[in-house]
Amino acid sequence: MRAIENLQLNQQGKLQHFLSIEGLNKALLTDILDTAESFADMSSQNVKKVPLMRGKTIVNLFFENSTRTRATFELAATRLSADILSMNIATSATSKGESLLDTIHNIEAMQVDMFVVRHSLSGAAHFIAQHVAPHVSVINAGDGQHEHPTQAMLDMFTIRRVKQQFTGLRVAIVGDILHSRVARSQIHALNILGAEEVRVIAPKTLLPADVEQLGVRVYYDMAEGLKDVDVVIMLRLQKERMNSALLPSESEYFKCYGLSEEKLKIAKPDAVVMHPGPINRGVEIASRVADGAQSLILQQVSNGIAVRMAVMSMSMQPQGGQV
Amino acid sequence: MQIEIINGQIIDPANQINEQGSLYIQDEHIVGVLSAPKGFIADTTIDAKGQIVCPGFVDLSTRLREPGQTQKASMYSETQAAARAGFTSLCLPPDTQPVIDTVAVVELIKDKAEKCGYPQVYPVAALTQKLAGSELSALYALKNAGCIAVSQAHYPMQDLLVLRRAMEYAATHDLLLMYCPQESSLSKGGCAHEGAMASRYGLPSIPYAAETIALMQCMELIEQTGCRVHFRGLSCARSVVLITKAKKMGLAVTADVAMHQLHLSDEDMLPYDSAYHVVPPLRSEKDKKGLLAGVRKGTIDAICSDHQPHDVDAKLGAFPETEAGISSLETVLPLMMRLVEQEVLDLSQGLSKLSYEPAKLLGLTAGTLSVGAIADICVFHPRLKWKIQAESWLSQGCNTPFWHKEMPAKVTYTLQAGQIIYQND
Amino acid sequence: MVIEQIDISDLLQTLEQSLQQLITQRQLNNPIVIGIHTGGAWIAEILHQRLAIQEPLALLDISFYRDDFSQIGVHPKVKASRLPLTIEGRDIILIDDVFYTGRTVRAALNEIFDYGRPKQVVLGALIERDGREVPLRPDCIGMAMTLPQGQRVKITGPEPLELDIQNPGERS
C-alpha cells in the first residue's frame, strides 16, 4: 500500500500542513505534545494571549456543522493573536453550488494564511492542501471518515498528562469505528507513539474491512476486550446507525458495548475513561461513568485549545514563504 | 485503390497465421495474404519492416461523449485517438445525452461518425427507456437502425422482473445483452473497493459481492429467457470463478475486462488521486491475479478499453465527488505489450483478445485478415517507446494514471475498410 | 582583553552595587525582580538574594514574543513565564545576562506590558556588548565589552556560572 505522500512536511521536515496523523513520526508528534504543554500553562494566567500569529488571518472553513470544534479553533486562534474568520458552507446533495476549488481560490484571494477545514468527504483536506498557494497552511478539522488529527492529538496529550508515557499502555477504542475519523487518527497516533496494544471493540457491522491492517486487535466481546486495559476510549453512536440496519436498538447497544460501572471494573483499577464528545448518556456511556473519578472527558475539552494552538503555530509558514 | 503492406510480421489469430509476409488490399477488402493476387499492382506501398501487421482492434466500450457531453470530448477527437491507437471498430454505450433509446439518436450518431471520417461506430441500445430500468426501449427498431447490442450501462437494474422481461424481449430479437454487473443497494455511494485501502482512507466502499450477486442474478435468468449475455467489465476473482462454472455448464456467456484492471490494484493507487477513480473500482492484488488467470485461461474472452475521457473539472475535488473513468484508448496496445512481456499471454493471443474475440462475440465480421474480409488493419512497432504527454496524446481527456509514463508500442498505420485513417511514420 | 582574566563574581558585585544605587536614586518601592530565561534567570536569582528583595522572584520566557519566530518556528521546550498576578503600577527590575542587539529586552518589555502597566522598568545586564539594533540600553551593567566580528559571549551555568566566548560558527 502506498503511504500517504508527505504533503504535510516542507523540505526542512517542518510541519506546513496538518492533515493526518499517518505520515508523521514519533519525534514530530512528541514535539506537538511538548509545544501544547507550554500553551496549556498559559490558560491559567491572566493574560492568555501570545503574539505568535499576530497579523495572520485564519479561516475556519466548515462544510459540516460543528459548534464545539469550531469554537475551540476560534479560541486557539484568538489566543495566538491571529485574526479568525469562520465560514459555514452549506452543501446539499441536490444543489452542487460552487466547486471546492473555486471556494478555496475565492477565499485565498482575500489574503489568508491558514485554512482550518472540516468536510464530509474523505480526502478533502488533502485535496485543498494540494491546491493552495505555497505560503498557505491547511489544518484538517475532520474529513469524511478519514481522520480528525487534532482530536487525536488532544487525546494523546490527555493520556500523556495522566499516564506519563505510552510504552506499556493498552488502549481500547469502543464503538462505531467504521464511521469514525477520530478512531482512525487515534489508532495511528497510539501506534506511532509506541503504545503496547491498541484494541477495537465493536460489533462486526461497525468495523471497517481488514481493520487489523491498521494495527489493532479486534474484540467483539467487551468483557474480553477490556481486560488489562489502561485507557478506554468511547466513541459516540449516532442515532442514524439504527436506521441503516447497523444496530437493532440503543438499549441492545448499551448492553453489549456501553460502558457501565460494572464493565469499567473489568479494566485496570487505575484505568481512565475518555470520549471525544458529545456524549450520549445511557447509550455508549453511563452517566455515572462519564461524571466519575476515572473520567477525563472534561480535561479533553480544556486540552483542546492548547493542542490546537500548538498545531496552528507549528504549521504556520515562515514570513512570505521564504525560509 | 490498391495498397500493399510489405515486410511485416503478419499476425492473424483467427487463421492461425504468424509469419513474415505481405498483405494486399483492393478498395475495401483484403485480396491477398502472404501472396499477391494475379496482376496486383499497388498504388500505395507501406513498408512494415520490423513491425506487426494485425487486424484492427474492436472495442466493446468506448465513450465518445457525443451526443451531449461535449465539454469532455467530441466524437472527432476520440475517433482520432481510436485510429491512432489501432482501433477500427468501436461500440458506443447507451448513456449518451440523450440516451440511445430512439432511432433518431442512432441516426444522429451514425451521421456524425460518418462526418468524422470514422463510420465504424456501433451504437449499443439502452435496454430500458432513459436507462431508467422500468420500460422497454423499442429494441426492434433500434436494432434495425444499426444498434449492435443492448445494455444498461452503469445503471443497475433494480427490478428483477423487468430484467427478466427485458432479457426475454432482447432474446426475441436475437440481441446480445452487454451487462455491467453491479448490485445497486450494495454499491450505493461507494467509490473504492471494500478492503484495507478504503478502510485506511475512509472511502465509501463497494464489496466485490455487489458484482458477483448482480452477475448471478442475470446469469440465472439466461436459461429461462434464452438471452445471449456478455458480462461487461469484471473486476474480481470471484466473478472469474462464476463465469468459468457457467461456461463449463454450457451456458452461452462471454465476459470482458477493462485493460487497466489487469495492471492496477488498490495497492497501486496514490492516496486520493482521482486518476485512479474508476467503476468498477480497482480491487485487491488477489483480484487482479484472478483476472489475469481468467484472461490466460480464456474464461475472459476479450479485453476492452472502457474509454471514458473527462474534462479537468470532473477529476478535481475530494476523491468521492470526482467522476469515475480513465481515458484509455491510447494505452490499450502498450499495456497489452506489457502483458506479453510478463508472459500472461503470447502476442497472438493478446491481439486476438483485442480484435477477433470481441468481434466474434458481437457477431461482427471483423477481427480477421482473411481474404475477402473488410480491410481493417493495424500496423505497429512493438518495441518503440514513447512518453504519454500532451504532444503525443490525441484524446481530449488527459485523465489517466499513466500520464507522463513511458509506454512500449507505437501504431504507425491504421486502415479502416481499406482507408488509411491514421499514419505516423 | 583576555577572558580568563574576567571574574564573574567581580561583574556580579559591580552590577549589584549599581542596582542598589539606582534603587535608592529612583526610590523604587518594593520592586519585582524579573529574570529573562535562561541566563538572566540565574543572574536574577543571585541578585534577588543579594539585594534582599521582598517580592518573590519572577521569570520570563520570551520565546513566544521573539520577532524572529516566523523564521525559526516554535521551540517545543518553552517554559511558562512565572509572573506575579499584578504588574499594574509596580516597579520592575528586569535582568538579563548579556545585552547585545536589544531584541530580547524589547520582547520582554512587550510581554510585561501585556500583563499590565508598570510604574517603571529598570534594566540590569551582567555584560553589555556592542551591536545594538534597537534603541534600548541597560541602566546598570557588570561590564561593557567590544567583540570582534562574529564572536559571541554567553553565560553558562547555573553551577558553576561561567563566561564563554564563542567564535564564528560555534554553537552550543
mmCIF file of N, CA and C in Angstrom, chain C residues 51-158:
data_model
loop_
_atom_site.group_PDB
_atom_site.id
_atom_site.type_symbol
_atom_site.label_atom_id
_atom_site.label_comp_id
_atom_site.label_asym_id
_atom_site.label_seq_id
_atom_site.Cartn_x
_atom_site.Cartn_y
_atom_site.Cartn_z
ATOM 1 N N LEU C 51 20.163 41.564 46.963
ATOM 2 C CA LEU C 51 19.511 42.865 47.172
ATOM 3 C C LEU C 51 18.381 42.762 48.199
ATOM 4 N N ALA C 52 18.211 41.579 48.725
ATOM 5 C CA ALA C 52 17.186 41.327 49.742
ATOM 6 C C ALA C 52 15.804 41.808 49.307
ATOM 7 N N ILE C 53 15.428 41.381 48.108
ATOM 8 C CA ILE C 53 14.120 41.771 47.557
ATOM 9 C C ILE C 53 13.023 40.959 48.250
ATOM 10 N N GLN C 54 11.962 41.655 48.649
ATOM 11 C CA GLN C 54 10.869 41.002 49.362
ATOM 12 C C GLN C 54 9.985 40.178 48.442
ATOM 13 N N GLU C 55 9.611 40.773 47.299
ATOM 14 C CA GLU C 55 8.689 40.089 46.375
ATOM 15 C C GLU C 55 9.358 38.837 45.820
ATOM 16 N N PRO C 56 8.569 37.759 45.640
ATOM 17 C CA PRO C 56 9.143 36.532 45.066
ATOM 18 C C PRO C 56 9.716 36.805 43.668
ATOM 19 N N LEU C 57 10.765 36.026 43.343
ATOM 20 C CA LEU C 57 11.426 36.176 42.050
ATOM 21 C C LEU C 57 10.467 35.788 40.917
ATOM 22 N N ALA C 58 10.464 36.558 39.837
ATOM 23 C CA ALA C 58 9.624 36.233 38.680
ATOM 24 C C ALA C 58 10.516 35.886 37.489
ATOM 25 N N LEU C 59 10.022 35.030 36.603
ATOM 26 C CA LEU C 59 10.812 34.604 35.451
ATOM 27 C C LEU C 59 10.010 34.773 34.165
ATOM 28 N N LEU C 60 10.732 35.049 33.097
ATOM 29 C CA LEU C 60 10.077 35.318 31.821
ATOM 30 C C LEU C 60 10.737 34.471 30.733
ATOM 31 N N ASP C 61 9.909 33.761 29.926
ATOM 32 C CA ASP C 61 10.462 33.102 28.756
ATOM 33 C C ASP C 61 9.905 33.855 27.560
ATOM 34 N N ILE C 62 10.792 34.463 26.786
ATOM 35 C CA ILE C 62 10.286 35.346 25.729
ATOM 36 C C ILE C 62 10.084 34.647 24.392
ATOM 37 N N SER C 63 10.174 33.307 24.374
ATOM 38 C CA SER C 63 10.095 32.572 23.096
ATOM 39 C C SER C 63 8.889 32.966 22.256
ATOM 40 N N PHE C 64 7.751 33.174 22.910
ATOM 41 C CA PHE C 64 6.556 33.488 22.133
ATOM 42 C C PHE C 64 6.507 34.945 21.681
ATOM 43 N N TYR C 65 7.466 35.741 22.169
ATOM 44 C CA TYR C 65 7.437 37.155 21.807
ATOM 45 C C TYR C 65 8.589 37.540 20.901
ATOM 46 N N ARG C 66 9.420 36.532 20.546
ATOM 47 C CA ARG C 66 10.564 36.832 19.683
ATOM 48 C C ARG C 66 10.090 37.398 18.359
ATOM 49 N N ASP C 67 10.894 38.284 17.778
ATOM 50 C CA ASP C 67 10.488 38.841 16.488
ATOM 51 C C ASP C 67 10.944 37.967 15.331
ATOM 52 N N ASP C 68 11.750 36.952 15.616
ATOM 53 C CA ASP C 68 12.200 36.087 14.519
ATOM 54 C C ASP C 68 11.471 34.748 14.557
ATOM 55 N N PHE C 69 10.344 34.732 15.266
ATOM 56 C CA PHE C 69 9.577 33.493 15.404
ATOM 57 C C PHE C 69 9.207 32.903 14.054
ATOM 58 N N SER C 70 8.788 33.778 13.144
ATOM 59 C CA SER C 70 8.309 33.255 11.868
ATOM 60 C C SER C 70 9.437 32.635 11.053
ATOM 61 N N GLN C 71 10.688 32.994 11.341
ATOM 62 C CA GLN C 71 11.785 32.346 10.616
ATOM 63 C C GLN C 71 12.187 31.037 11.280
ATOM 64 N N ILE C 72 12.223 31.027 12.610
ATOM 65 C CA ILE C 72 12.792 29.835 13.254
ATOM 66 C C ILE C 72 11.733 28.859 13.760
ATOM 67 N N GLY C 73 10.479 29.279 13.838
ATOM 68 C CA GLY C 73 9.437 28.366 14.268
ATOM 69 C C GLY C 73 9.336 28.251 15.777
ATOM 70 N N VAL C 74 8.354 27.522 16.239
ATOM 71 C CA VAL C 74 8.132 27.378 17.683
ATOM 72 C C VAL C 74 9.128 26.396 18.259
ATOM 73 N N HIS C 75 9.716 26.738 19.397
ATOM 74 C CA HIS C 75 10.570 25.771 20.074
ATOM 75 C C HIS C 75 9.712 25.008 21.063
ATOM 76 N N PRO C 76 9.705 23.697 20.983
ATOM 77 C CA PRO C 76 8.766 22.960 21.829
ATOM 78 C C PRO C 76 9.025 23.071 23.330
ATOM 79 N N LYS C 77 10.286 23.249 23.734
ATOM 80 C CA LYS C 77 10.521 23.215 25.169
ATOM 81 C C LYS C 77 10.452 24.601 25.813
ATOM 82 N N VAL C 78 9.351 25.283 25.583
ATOM 83 C CA VAL C 78 9.213 26.609 26.161
ATOM 84 C C VAL C 78 8.718 26.483 27.597
ATOM 85 N N LYS C 79 9.390 27.142 28.528
ATOM 86 C CA LYS C 79 8.894 27.117 29.914
ATOM 87 C C LYS C 79 7.889 28.246 30.084
ATOM 88 N N ALA C 80 6.922 28.018 30.878
ATOM 89 C CA ALA C 80 5.934 29.076 31.091
ATOM 90 C C ALA C 80 6.552 30.210 31.877
ATOM 91 N N SER C 81 6.131 31.405 31.549
ATOM 92 C CA SER C 81 6.608 32.549 32.326
ATOM 93 C C SER C 81 5.939 32.528 33.691
ATOM 94 N N ARG C 82 6.721 32.866 34.722
ATOM 95 C CA ARG C 82 6.106 32.929 36.062
ATOM 96 C C ARG C 82 6.100 34.390 36.478
ATOM 97 N N LEU C 83 4.964 35.042 36.222
ATOM 98 C CA LEU C 83 4.873 36.457 36.581
ATOM 99 C C LEU C 83 3.857 36.634 37.696
ATOM 100 N N PRO C 84 4.060 37.637 38.549
ATOM 101 C CA PRO C 84 3.112 37.867 39.640
ATOM 102 C C PRO C 84 1.747 38.280 39.091
ATOM 103 N N LEU C 85 0.742 38.123 39.907
ATOM 104 C CA LEU C 85 -0.629 38.378 39.479
ATOM 105 C C LEU C 85 -0.836 39.791 38.962
ATOM 106 N N THR C 86 -0.100 40.750 39.547
ATOM 107 C CA THR C 86 -0.333 42.083 39.022
ATOM 108 C C THR C 86 0.955 42.847 38.753
ATOM 109 N N ILE C 87 1.009 43.449 37.598
ATOM 110 C CA ILE C 87 2.143 44.273 37.178
ATOM 111 C C ILE C 87 1.759 45.743 37.341
ATOM 112 N N GLU C 88 0.449 45.947 37.309
ATOM 113 C CA GLU C 88 -0.116 47.298 37.312
ATOM 114 C C GLU C 88 0.493 48.189 38.411
ATOM 115 N N GLY C 89 1.125 49.265 38.016
ATOM 116 C CA GLY C 89 1.650 50.248 38.983
ATOM 117 C C GLY C 89 2.889 49.811 39.748
ATOM 118 N N ARG C 90 3.505 48.728 39.375
ATOM 119 C CA ARG C 90 4.661 48.233 40.136
ATOM 120 C C ARG C 90 5.977 48.687 39.537
ATOM 121 N N ASP C 91 7.031 48.679 40.399
ATOM 122 C CA ASP C 91 8.398 48.959 39.937
ATOM 123 C C ASP C 91 9.038 47.631 39.562
ATOM 124 N N ILE C 92 9.656 47.597 38.387
ATOM 125 C CA ILE C 92 10.223 46.335 37.886
ATOM 126 C C ILE C 92 11.725 46.466 37.701
ATOM 127 N N ILE C 93 12.467 45.448 38.157
ATOM 128 C CA ILE C 93 13.889 45.358 37.830
ATOM 129 C C ILE C 93 14.021 44.169 36.889
ATOM 130 N N LEU C 94 14.325 44.463 35.608
ATOM 131 C CA LEU C 94 14.424 43.413 34.590
ATOM 132 C C LEU C 94 15.890 43.038 34.445
ATOM 133 N N ILE C 95 16.185 41.746 34.516
ATOM 134 C CA ILE C 95 17.574 41.310 34.488
ATOM 135 C C ILE C 95 17.821 40.357 33.321
ATOM 136 N N ASP C 96 18.927 40.642 32.547
ATOM 137 C CA ASP C 96 19.340 39.680 31.526
ATOM 138 C C ASP C 96 20.841 39.452 31.663
ATOM 139 N N ASP C 97 21.358 38.405 31.096
ATOM 140 C CA ASP C 97 22.788 38.135 31.261
ATOM 141 C C ASP C 97 23.618 38.973 30.294
ATOM 142 N N VAL C 98 23.318 38.892 28.988
ATOM 143 C CA VAL C 98 24.090 39.655 28.010
ATOM 144 C C VAL C 98 23.155 40.556 27.214
ATOM 145 N N PHE C 99 23.428 41.847 27.206
ATOM 146 C CA PHE C 99 22.653 42.777 26.385
ATOM 147 C C PHE C 99 23.412 42.972 25.076
ATOM 148 N N TYR C 100 22.797 42.562 23.953
ATOM 149 C CA TYR C 100 23.501 42.587 22.669
ATOM 150 C C TYR C 100 22.723 43.433 21.668
ATOM 151 N N THR C 101 21.769 42.811 20.944
ATOM 152 C CA THR C 101 21.049 43.608 19.934
ATOM 153 C C THR C 101 19.939 44.426 20.573
ATOM 154 N N GLY C 102 19.452 43.940 21.717
ATOM 155 C CA GLY C 102 18.348 44.639 22.363
ATOM 156 C C GLY C 102 16.997 44.000 22.062
ATOM 157 N N ARG C 103 16.979 43.036 21.153
ATOM 158 C CA ARG C 103 15.689 42.463 20.773
ATOM 159 C C ARG C 103 15.071 41.635 21.887
ATOM 160 N N THR C 104 15.916 40.940 22.651
ATOM 161 C CA THR C 104 15.396 40.146 23.761
ATOM 162 C C THR C 104 14.682 41.042 24.756
ATOM 163 N N VAL C 105 15.291 42.186 25.062
ATOM 164 C CA VAL C 105 14.677 43.105 26.027
ATOM 165 C C VAL C 105 13.395 43.698 25.461
ATOM 166 N N ARG C 106 13.397 44.001 24.184
ATOM 167 C CA ARG C 106 12.159 44.506 23.557
ATOM 168 C C ARG C 106 11.045 43.498 23.738
ATOM 169 N N ALA C 107 11.356 42.197 23.462
ATOM 170 C CA ALA C 107 10.341 41.151 23.599
ATOM 171 C C ALA C 107 9.881 41.040 25.041
ATOM 172 N N ALA C 108 10.844 41.120 25.974
ATOM 173 C CA ALA C 108 10.489 41.013 27.389
ATOM 174 C C ALA C 108 9.587 42.167 27.810
ATOM 175 N N LEU C 109 9.901 43.368 27.351
ATOM 176 C CA LEU C 109 9.069 44.536 27.678
ATOM 177 C C LEU C 109 7.659 44.354 27.124
ATOM 178 N N ASN C 110 7.552 43.858 25.866
ATOM 179 C CA ASN C 110 6.234 43.603 25.280
ATOM 180 C C ASN C 110 5.430 42.654 26.147
ATOM 181 N N GLU C 111 6.097 41.615 26.605
ATOM 182 C CA GLU C 111 5.381 40.616 27.381
ATOM 183 C C GLU C 111 4.934 41.202 28.717
ATOM 184 N N ILE C 112 5.840 41.949 29.358
ATOM 185 C CA ILE C 112 5.490 42.551 30.648
ATOM 186 C C ILE C 112 4.314 43.507 30.477
ATOM 187 N N PHE C 113 4.357 44.329 29.447
ATOM 188 C CA PHE C 113 3.288 45.317 29.256
ATOM 189 C C PHE C 113 1.966 44.679 28.869
ATOM 190 N N ASP C 114 1.998 43.435 28.304
ATOM 191 C CA ASP C 114 0.752 42.716 28.032
ATOM 192 C C ASP C 114 0.062 42.352 29.333
ATOM 193 N N TYR C 115 0.856 42.238 30.388
ATOM 194 C CA TYR C 115 0.286 41.854 31.675
ATOM 195 C C TYR C 115 -0.262 43.046 32.453
ATOM 196 N N GLY C 116 0.210 44.217 32.114
ATOM 197 C CA GLY C 116 -0.285 45.381 32.854
ATOM 198 C C GLY C 116 0.664 46.552 32.661
ATOM 199 N N ARG C 117 0.348 47.704 33.298
ATOM 200 C CA ARG C 117 1.166 48.903 33.096
ATOM 201 C C ARG C 117 2.028 49.145 34.330
ATOM 202 N N PRO C 118 3.351 48.832 34.217
ATOM 203 C CA PRO C 118 4.202 49.037 35.397
ATOM 204 C C PRO C 118 4.427 50.538 35.639
ATOM 205 N N LYS C 119 4.863 50.873 36.845
ATOM 206 C CA LYS C 119 5.202 52.280 37.152
ATOM 207 C C LYS C 119 6.503 52.635 36.462
ATOM 208 N N GLN C 120 7.480 51.755 36.605
ATOM 209 C CA GLN C 120 8.711 51.952 35.838
ATOM 210 C C GLN C 120 9.459 50.629 35.717
ATOM 211 N N VAL C 121 10.305 50.539 34.695
ATOM 212 C CA VAL C 121 11.127 49.351 34.491
ATOM 213 C C VAL C 121 12.579 49.798 34.402
ATOM 214 N N VAL C 122 13.450 49.203 35.247
ATOM 215 C CA VAL C 122 14.881 49.444 35.078
ATOM 216 C C VAL C 122 15.515 48.148 34.598
ATOM 217 N N LEU C 123 16.570 48.302 33.772
ATOM 218 C CA LEU C 123 17.173 47.133 33.158
ATOM 219 C C LEU C 123 18.594 46.955 33.658
ATOM 220 N N GLY C 124 18.886 45.734 34.136
ATOM 221 C CA GLY C 124 20.251 45.416 34.528
ATOM 222 C C GLY C 124 20.766 44.257 33.713
ATOM 223 N N ALA C 125 22.049 44.380 33.218
ATOM 224 C CA ALA C 125 22.639 43.278 32.450
ATOM 225 C C ALA C 125 24.037 43.017 32.953
ATOM 226 N N LEU C 126 24.430 41.748 33.039
ATOM 227 C CA LEU C 126 25.762 41.439 33.539
ATOM 228 C C LEU C 126 26.817 41.968 32.572
ATOM 229 N N ILE C 127 26.570 41.802 31.294
ATOM 230 C CA ILE C 127 27.502 42.275 30.270
ATOM 231 C C ILE C 127 26.740 43.048 29.209
ATOM 232 N N GLU C 128 27.282 44.206 28.836
ATOM 233 C CA GLU C 128 26.740 44.923 27.689
ATOM 234 C C GLU C 128 27.798 44.868 26.603
ATOM 235 N N ARG C 129 27.440 44.327 25.417
ATOM 236 C CA ARG C 129 28.429 44.299 24.352
ATOM 237 C C ARG C 129 27.948 45.138 23.172
ATOM 238 N N ASP C 130 28.824 45.385 22.274
ATOM 239 C CA ASP C 130 28.485 46.219 21.112
ATOM 240 C C ASP C 130 27.541 45.441 20.185
ATOM 241 N N GLY C 131 26.849 46.195 19.290
ATOM 242 C CA GLY C 131 25.992 45.527 18.306
ATOM 243 C C GLY C 131 24.509 45.800 18.515
ATOM 244 N N ARG C 132 24.222 46.947 19.140
ATOM 245 C CA ARG C 132 22.827 47.309 19.398
ATOM 246 C C ARG C 132 22.052 47.439 18.087
ATOM 247 N N GLU C 133 20.798 46.913 18.049
ATOM 248 C CA GLU C 133 19.975 47.043 16.844
ATOM 249 C C GLU C 133 18.661 47.736 17.098
ATOM 250 N N VAL C 134 18.294 47.948 18.357
ATOM 251 C CA VAL C 134 17.093 48.737 18.676
ATOM 252 C C VAL C 134 17.528 49.755 19.741
ATOM 253 N N PRO C 135 16.855 50.898 19.809
ATOM 254 C CA PRO C 135 17.325 51.979 20.712
ATOM 255 C C PRO C 135 16.971 51.725 22.194
ATOM 256 N N LEU C 136 17.594 50.700 22.787
ATOM 257 C CA LEU C 136 17.416 50.420 24.214
ATOM 258 C C LEU C 136 18.810 50.296 24.832
ATOM 259 N N ARG C 137 18.933 50.565 26.130
ATOM 260 C CA ARG C 137 20.202 50.299 26.804
ATOM 261 C C ARG C 137 19.980 49.976 28.266
ATOM 262 N N PRO C 138 20.873 49.152 28.836
ATOM 263 C CA PRO C 138 20.693 48.806 30.251
ATOM 264 C C PRO C 138 20.969 50.028 31.140
ATOM 265 N N ASP C 139 20.256 50.062 32.276
ATOM 266 C CA ASP C 139 20.509 51.134 33.245
ATOM 267 C C ASP C 139 21.722 50.800 34.098
ATOM 268 N N CYS C 140 21.959 49.517 34.357
ATOM 269 C CA CYS C 140 23.073 49.062 35.190
ATOM 270 C C CYS C 140 23.750 47.878 34.516
ATOM 271 N N ILE C 141 25.097 47.852 34.575
ATOM 272 C CA ILE C 141 25.796 46.722 33.962
ATOM 273 C C ILE C 141 26.917 46.223 34.862
ATOM 274 N N GLY C 142 27.400 45.017 34.613
ATOM 275 C CA GLY C 142 28.582 44.486 35.282
ATOM 276 C C GLY C 142 29.829 44.947 34.580
ATOM 277 N N MET C 143 29.826 44.872 33.240
ATOM 278 C CA MET C 143 30.906 45.441 32.454
ATOM 279 C C MET C 143 30.445 45.610 31.013
ATOM 280 N N ALA C 144 31.205 46.481 30.290
ATOM 281 C CA ALA C 144 30.927 46.648 28.860
ATOM 282 C C ALA C 144 32.055 46.018 28.088
ATOM 283 N N MET C 145 31.791 45.466 26.917
ATOM 284 C CA MET C 145 32.880 44.934 26.111
ATOM 285 C C MET C 145 32.584 45.060 24.624
ATOM 286 N N THR C 146 33.698 45.057 23.854
ATOM 287 C CA THR C 146 33.563 45.063 22.395
ATOM 288 C C THR C 146 34.141 43.749 21.891
ATOM 289 N N LEU C 147 33.450 43.109 20.994
ATOM 290 C CA LEU C 147 33.939 41.833 20.494
ATOM 291 C C LEU C 147 34.208 41.906 19.003
ATOM 292 N N PRO C 148 35.247 41.180 18.541
ATOM 293 C CA PRO C 148 35.486 41.170 17.094
ATOM 294 C C PRO C 148 34.317 40.510 16.344
ATOM 295 N N GLN C 149 34.307 40.799 15.015
ATOM 296 C CA GLN C 149 33.229 40.314 14.132
ATOM 297 C C GLN C 149 32.969 38.818 14.329
ATOM 298 N N GLY C 150 31.695 38.469 14.582
ATOM 299 C CA GLY C 150 31.319 37.059 14.633
ATOM 300 C C GLY C 150 31.456 36.412 15.992
ATOM 301 N N GLN C 151 32.154 37.019 16.937
ATOM 302 C CA GLN C 151 32.282 36.387 18.246
ATOM 303 C C GLN C 151 31.067 36.668 19.108
ATOM 304 N N ARG C 152 30.680 35.665 19.898
ATOM 305 C CA ARG C 152 29.546 35.870 20.792
ATOM 306 C C ARG C 152 29.987 35.561 22.209
ATOM 307 N N VAL C 153 29.360 36.230 23.180
ATOM 308 C CA VAL C 153 29.635 35.920 24.578
ATOM 309 C C VAL C 153 28.377 35.336 25.207
ATOM 310 N N LYS C 154 28.552 34.261 25.963
ATOM 311 C CA LYS C 154 27.428 33.619 26.646
ATOM 312 C C LYS C 154 27.776 33.360 28.082
ATOM 313 N N ILE C 155 26.746 33.258 28.910
ATOM 314 C CA ILE C 155 26.928 32.815 30.298
ATOM 315 C C ILE C 155 26.451 31.378 30.363
ATOM 316 N N THR C 156 27.288 30.499 30.954
ATOM 317 C CA THR C 156 26.826 29.124 31.149
ATOM 318 C C THR C 156 26.624 28.900 32.639
ATOM 319 N N GLY C 157 25.763 27.941 32.970
ATOM 320 C CA GLY C 157 25.507 27.713 34.400
ATOM 321 C C GLY C 157 24.456 26.635 34.601
ATOM 322 N N PRO C 158 23.715 26.618 35.709
ATOM 323 C CA PRO C 158 23.864 27.580 36.813
ATOM 324 C C PRO C 158 25.045 27.316 37.739
#
